[in-house]
PDB file of C-alpha atoms in Angstrom:
ATOM      1  CA  MET A 121      22.080  17.230  -9.226  1.00 41.00           C
ATOM      2  CA  SER A 122      20.987  14.186  -7.253  1.00 57.00           C
ATOM      3  CA  SER A 123      21.530  10.621  -8.318  1.00 69.00           C
ATOM      4  CA  LEU A 124      19.415   7.537  -7.947  1.00 72.00           C
ATOM      5  CA  ARG A 125      20.919   4.649  -6.039  1.00 77.00           C
ATOM      6  CA  MET A 126      19.108   1.365  -5.583  1.00 81.00           C
ATOM      7  CA  THR A 127      20.022  -1.237  -3.042  1.00 79.00           C
ATOM      8  CA  GLY A 128      18.408  -4.269  -1.479  1.00 78.00           C
ATOM      9  CA  LYS A 129      18.983  -6.628   1.386  1.00 77.00           C
ATOM     10  CA  THR A 130      17.006  -9.516   2.817  1.00 77.00           C
ATOM     11  CA  ASP A 131      17.153 -11.286   6.136  1.00 74.00           C
ATOM     12  CA  THR A 132      15.699 -14.583   7.317  1.00 72.00           C
ATOM     13  CA  GLY A 133      14.491 -12.934  10.489  1.00 71.00           C
ATOM     14  CA  MET A 134      13.961 -14.548  13.860  1.00 70.00           C
ATOM     15  CA  VAL A 135      10.996 -16.839  13.098  1.00 69.00           C
ATOM     16  CA  ARG A 136      11.782 -18.776   9.893  1.00 66.00           C
ATOM     17  CA  ASP A 137      14.628 -21.193   9.272  1.00 70.00           C
ATOM     18  CA  HIS A 138      14.924 -20.236   5.599  1.00 71.00           C
ATOM     19  CA  ASN A 139      14.497 -17.088   3.556  1.00 73.00           C
ATOM     20  CA  GLU A 140      11.566 -16.813   1.137  1.00 80.00           C
ATOM     21  CA  ASP A 141      12.552 -13.312  -0.028  1.00 84.00           C
ATOM     22  CA  CYS A 142      13.736 -12.614  -3.524  1.00 87.00           C
ATOM     23  CA  PHE A 143      14.717  -9.297  -5.069  1.00 91.00           C
ATOM     24  CA  LEU A 144      16.217  -7.954  -8.250  1.00 91.00           C
ATOM     25  CA  ILE A 145      17.557  -4.524  -9.095  1.00 92.00           C
ATOM     26  CA  VAL A 146      18.184  -3.427 -12.679  1.00 89.00           C
ATOM     27  CA  PRO A 147      19.523   0.113 -12.245  1.00 86.00           C
ATOM     28  CA  GLU A 148      20.141   0.718 -15.950  1.00 84.00           C
ATOM     29  CA  SER A 149      16.403   0.146 -16.545  1.00 85.00           C
ATOM     30  CA  GLY A 150      15.292   1.872 -13.339  1.00 87.00           C
ATOM     31  CA  ILE A 151      13.650  -1.290 -11.997  1.00 91.00           C
ATOM     32  CA  ALA A 152      13.643  -2.608  -8.427  1.00 92.00           C
ATOM     33  CA  ILE A 153      11.466  -5.533  -7.328  1.00 93.00           C
ATOM     34  CA  LEU A 154      11.061  -7.357  -4.031  1.00 91.00           C
ATOM     35  CA  ALA A 155       8.903 -10.416  -3.444  1.00 91.00           C
ATOM     36  CA  ASP A 156       8.441 -12.106  -0.085  1.00 88.00           C
ATOM     37  CA  GLY A 157       7.108 -15.646  -0.193  1.00 87.00           C
ATOM     38  CA  MET A 158       4.283 -16.006   2.265  1.00 81.00           C
ATOM     39  CA  GLY A 159       5.573 -17.739   5.368  1.00 57.00           C
ATOM     40  CA  GLY A 160       3.755 -20.864   6.342  1.00 56.00           C
ATOM     41  CA  HIS A 161       2.527 -21.505   2.799  1.00 59.00           C
ATOM     42  CA  LEU A 162       3.998 -24.242   0.674  1.00 66.00           C
ATOM     43  CA  ALA A 163       6.747 -23.135  -1.704  1.00 82.00           C
ATOM     44  CA  GLY A 164       6.787 -19.445  -0.741  1.00 85.00           C
ATOM     45  CA  GLU A 165      10.343 -19.184  -2.023  1.00 86.00           C
ATOM     46  CA  VAL A 166       9.218 -20.625  -5.376  1.00 88.00           C
ATOM     47  CA  ALA A 167       6.400 -18.075  -5.614  1.00 90.00           C
ATOM     48  CA  SER A 168       8.678 -15.129  -4.809  1.00 92.00           C
ATOM     49  CA  ALA A 169      11.294 -16.241  -7.363  1.00 91.00           C
ATOM     50  CA  MET A 170       8.592 -16.749  -9.996  1.00 92.00           C
ATOM     51  CA  ALA A 171       7.166 -13.295  -9.289  1.00 94.00           C
ATOM     52  CA  ILE A 172      10.567 -11.635  -9.672  1.00 93.00           C
ATOM     53  CA  ASP A 173      11.271 -13.518 -12.881  1.00 93.00           C
ATOM     54  CA  ARG A 174       7.880 -12.836 -14.477  1.00 93.00           C
ATOM     55  CA  VAL A 175       7.645  -9.171 -13.476  1.00 94.00           C
ATOM     56  CA  THR A 176      11.217  -8.429 -14.578  1.00 92.00           C
ATOM     57  CA  HIS A 177      10.776 -10.194 -17.904  1.00 92.00           C
ATOM     58  CA  TYR A 178       7.463  -8.445 -18.547  1.00 91.00           C
ATOM     59  CA  LEU A 179       8.764  -4.988 -17.636  1.00 91.00           C
ATOM     60  CA  LEU A 180      11.956  -5.235 -19.654  1.00 89.00           C
ATOM     61  CA  ASN A 181       9.964  -6.337 -22.703  1.00 88.00           C
ATOM     62  CA  ALA A 182       7.243  -3.738 -22.170  1.00 85.00           C
ATOM     63  CA  PHE A 183       9.740  -0.927 -21.773  1.00 81.00           C
ATOM     64  CA  ALA A 184      11.485  -2.019 -24.968  1.00 76.00           C
ATOM     65  CA  ILE A 185       8.359  -1.879 -27.146  1.00 73.00           C
ATOM     66  CA  ALA A 186       5.922   0.973 -27.657  1.00 53.00           C
ATOM     67  CA  HIS A 187       2.602  -0.841 -28.042  1.00 51.00           C
ATOM     68  CA  ALA A 188       2.126  -1.111 -24.269  1.00 48.00           C
ATOM     69  CA  ALA A 189       1.553   2.652 -24.220  1.00 54.00           C
ATOM     70  CA  LYS A 190      -1.863   1.984 -25.777  1.00 54.00           C
ATOM     71  CA  SER A 191      -2.976   0.042 -22.690  1.00 56.00           C
ATOM     72  CA  ALA A 192      -1.757   2.885 -20.471  1.00 53.00           C
ATOM     73  CA  ALA A 193      -3.829   5.412 -22.382  1.00 57.00           C
ATOM     74  CA  ALA A 194      -6.840   3.092 -22.257  1.00 56.00           C
ATOM     75  CA  ILE A 195      -6.882   2.994 -18.453  1.00 57.00           C
ATOM     76  CA  GLY A 196      -5.849   6.620 -17.982  1.00 62.00           C
ATOM     77  CA  ALA A 197      -2.528   5.734 -16.368  1.00 67.00           C
ATOM     78  CA  SER A 198       1.106   6.305 -17.193  1.00 81.00           C
ATOM     79  CA  PHE A 199       2.908   3.759 -19.328  1.00 82.00           C
ATOM     80  CA  GLU A 200       4.926   2.648 -16.295  1.00 86.00           C
ATOM     81  CA  SER A 201       1.801   2.246 -14.132  1.00 88.00           C
ATOM     82  CA  ALA A 202       0.052   0.126 -16.736  1.00 86.00           C
ATOM     83  CA  ALA A 203       3.172  -1.989 -17.302  1.00 89.00           C
ATOM     84  CA  LEU A 204       3.626  -2.613 -13.554  1.00 92.00           C
ATOM     85  CA  VAL A 205      -0.027  -3.606 -13.118  1.00 91.00           C
ATOM     86  CA  GLU A 206       0.038  -5.955 -16.103  1.00 91.00           C
ATOM     87  CA  ALA A 207       3.367  -7.457 -15.018  1.00 93.00           C
ATOM     88  CA  ILE A 208       2.039  -8.266 -11.558  1.00 94.00           C
ATOM     89  CA  LYS A 209      -1.169  -9.714 -13.023  1.00 94.00           C
ATOM     90  CA  ALA A 210       0.906 -11.948 -15.329  1.00 94.00           C
ATOM     91  CA  ALA A 211       3.062 -13.103 -12.396  1.00 94.00           C
ATOM     92  CA  ASN A 212      -0.047 -13.814 -10.316  1.00 93.00           C
ATOM     93  CA  THR A 213      -1.527 -15.933 -13.105  1.00 94.00           C
ATOM     94  CA  ALA A 214       1.719 -17.908 -13.514  1.00 93.00           C
ATOM     95  CA  ILE A 215       2.008 -18.517  -9.762  1.00 91.00           C
ATOM     96  CA  HIS A 216      -1.646 -19.565  -9.508  1.00 91.00           C
ATOM     97  CA  ASP A 217      -1.313 -21.932 -12.484  1.00 93.00           C
ATOM     98  CA  ALA A 218       1.835 -23.518 -11.011  1.00 90.00           C
ATOM     99  CA  SER A 219       0.105 -23.821  -7.648  1.00 88.00           C
ATOM    100  CA  MET A 220      -2.831 -25.641  -9.209  1.00 89.00           C
ATOM    101  CA  SER A 221      -0.696 -28.031 -11.278  1.00 90.00           C
ATOM    102  CA  ARG A 222       1.813 -29.107  -8.617  1.00 86.00           C
ATOM    103  CA  PRO A 223       0.550 -30.497  -5.288  1.00 83.00           C
ATOM    104  CA  GLU A 224       3.838 -29.646  -3.551  1.00 82.00           C
ATOM    105  CA  GLN A 225       3.241 -25.987  -4.453  1.00 84.00           C
ATOM    106  CA  SER A 226      -0.471 -25.864  -3.672  1.00 84.00           C
ATOM    107  CA  GLY A 227      -1.457 -22.554  -2.124  1.00 84.00           C
ATOM    108  CA  MET A 228       1.913 -20.897  -2.639  1.00 88.00           C
ATOM    109  CA  GLY A 229       1.906 -17.129  -2.649  1.00 89.00           C
ATOM    110  CA  THR A 230       4.017 -14.020  -2.357  1.00 91.00           C
ATOM    111  CA  THR A 231       3.837 -10.333  -1.674  1.00 90.00           C
ATOM    112  CA  ILE A 232       5.456  -7.951  -4.145  1.00 94.00           C
ATOM    113  CA  VAL A 233       6.730  -4.401  -4.394  1.00 94.00           C
ATOM    114  CA  ALA A 234       7.829  -3.259  -7.841  1.00 94.00           C
ATOM    115  CA  ALA A 235       9.223   0.153  -8.688  1.00 92.00           C
ATOM    116  CA  ALA A 236      10.127   1.740 -12.002  1.00 91.00           C
ATOM    117  CA  PHE A 237      12.090   4.977 -12.169  1.00 88.00           C
ATOM    118  CA  HIS A 238      11.747   6.894 -15.445  1.00 81.00           C
ATOM    119  CA  ASP A 239      11.932  10.603 -16.358  1.00 78.00           C
ATOM    120  CA  ASN A 240      12.523  11.601 -12.705  1.00 83.00           C
ATOM    121  CA  THR A 241       9.329   9.845 -11.626  1.00 86.00           C
ATOM    122  CA  LEU A 242       9.082   6.771  -9.429  1.00 88.00           C
ATOM    123  CA  THR A 243       6.095   4.550 -10.168  1.00 91.00           C
ATOM    124  CA  VAL A 244       5.277   1.867  -7.605  1.00 94.00           C
ATOM    125  CA  ALA A 245       2.908  -1.098  -7.535  1.00 94.00           C
ATOM    126  CA  HIS A 246       2.570  -3.458  -4.604  1.00 93.00           C
ATOM    127  CA  VAL A 247       0.430  -6.228  -3.205  1.00 93.00           C
ATOM    128  CA  GLY A 248       0.553  -7.482   0.365  1.00 90.00           C
ATOM    129  CA  ASP A 249       2.545  -6.368   3.355  1.00 85.00           C
ATOM    130  CA  SER A 250       5.970  -5.823   1.828  1.00 86.00           C
ATOM    131  CA  ARG A 251       6.817  -2.132   1.960  1.00 86.00           C
ATOM    132  CA  LEU A 252       8.755   0.388  -0.060  1.00 89.00           C
ATOM    133  CA  TYR A 253      10.865   2.920   1.823  1.00 88.00           C
ATOM    134  CA  ARG A 254      12.742   5.976   0.596  1.00 86.00           C
ATOM    135  CA  TYR A 255      16.003   7.093   2.151  1.00 86.00           C
ATOM    136  CA  ARG A 256      16.695  10.728   1.383  1.00 88.00           C
ATOM    137  CA  ASN A 257      18.923  13.226   3.181  1.00 92.00           C
ATOM    138  CA  GLY A 258      19.410  10.886   6.118  1.00 94.00           C
ATOM    139  CA  VAL A 259      15.678  10.266   6.609  1.00 96.00           C
ATOM    140  CA  LEU A 260      13.984   6.899   6.037  1.00 93.00           C
ATOM    141  CA  SER A 261      10.297   7.213   5.180  1.00 94.00           C
ATOM    142  CA  GLN A 262       7.702   4.559   4.398  1.00 91.00           C
ATOM    143  CA  VAL A 263       6.174   5.075   0.938  1.00 91.00           C
ATOM    144  CA  THR A 264       3.616   2.254   0.694  1.00 90.00           C
ATOM    145  CA  GLU A 265       0.977   1.059   3.127  1.00 86.00           C
ATOM    146  CA  ASP A 266       0.437  -2.639   3.876  1.00 85.00           C
ATOM    147  CA  HIS A 267      -2.449  -4.524   2.333  1.00 84.00           C
ATOM    148  CA  SER A 268      -3.236  -6.457   5.502  1.00 83.00           C
ATOM    149  CA  MET A 269      -6.033  -6.851   8.010  1.00 86.00           C
ATOM    150  CA  VAL A 270      -3.888  -5.333  10.760  1.00 86.00           C
ATOM    151  CA  GLN A 271      -3.155  -2.237   8.644  1.00 84.00           C
ATOM    152  CA  GLU A 272      -6.842  -1.867   7.798  1.00 85.00           C
ATOM    153  CA  LEU A 273      -7.771  -2.060  11.485  1.00 88.00           C
ATOM    154  CA  LEU A 274      -5.112   0.558  12.253  1.00 88.00           C
ATOM    155  CA  ARG A 275      -6.351   2.818   9.456  1.00 87.00           C
ATOM    156  CA  ARG A 276      -9.931   2.602  10.753  1.00 90.00           C
ATOM    157  CA  GLY A 277      -8.826   3.301  14.321  1.00 89.00           C
ATOM    158  CA  LEU A 278     -10.019  -0.097  15.522  1.00 90.00           C
ATOM    159  CA  MET A 279      -6.543  -1.113  16.683  1.00 90.00           C
ATOM    160  CA  THR A 280      -3.751   0.872  18.290  1.00 90.00           C
ATOM    161  CA  PRO A 281      -0.152   0.745  17.044  1.00 88.00           C
ATOM    162  CA  GLU A 282       0.769  -1.036  20.282  1.00 89.00           C
ATOM    163  CA  GLU A 283      -1.889  -3.699  19.646  1.00 89.00           C
ATOM    164  CA  ALA A 284      -0.695  -4.074  16.053  1.00 85.00           C
ATOM    165  CA  ARG A 285       2.879  -4.778  17.162  1.00 84.00           C
ATOM    166  CA  THR A 286       1.751  -7.782  19.205  1.00 84.00           C
ATOM    167  CA  SER A 287      -0.978  -8.965  16.830  1.00 79.00           C
TER     168      SER A 287
END
């Protein structure tokens, strides 16, 4: 019998002087979320923290009540898929509203990767170029694909991996 272990780590990296990453792991609910404030945008760290807060709050509430299953059936998706999509939409709306109402946060944004593990199934939703990886039996494999122009050019064969690394 295998067990599920969740872990997270962030790093400022070599370009920025502060970290705009935020993550939260709730193993007892099978939830792991990472948000990376968009570097160069105002208040990226605010956006990533808001995303984590809103998505976590939404998911914990949605998982606790049954009526969200109706929305899953309506779009032909699993309960977890529908809850993840709606949670990210709610976070996006909150971030956009805050961005519009506070000049110091104008244009703030974040990427997000959210995962819910339930009944031996991992459901993932993500937006942007933050990635989800799986480490199993000593092998690290990338699960999600970036939502970025560079990734799209790679996918279409219009850019080589070498060109992407220096882009």
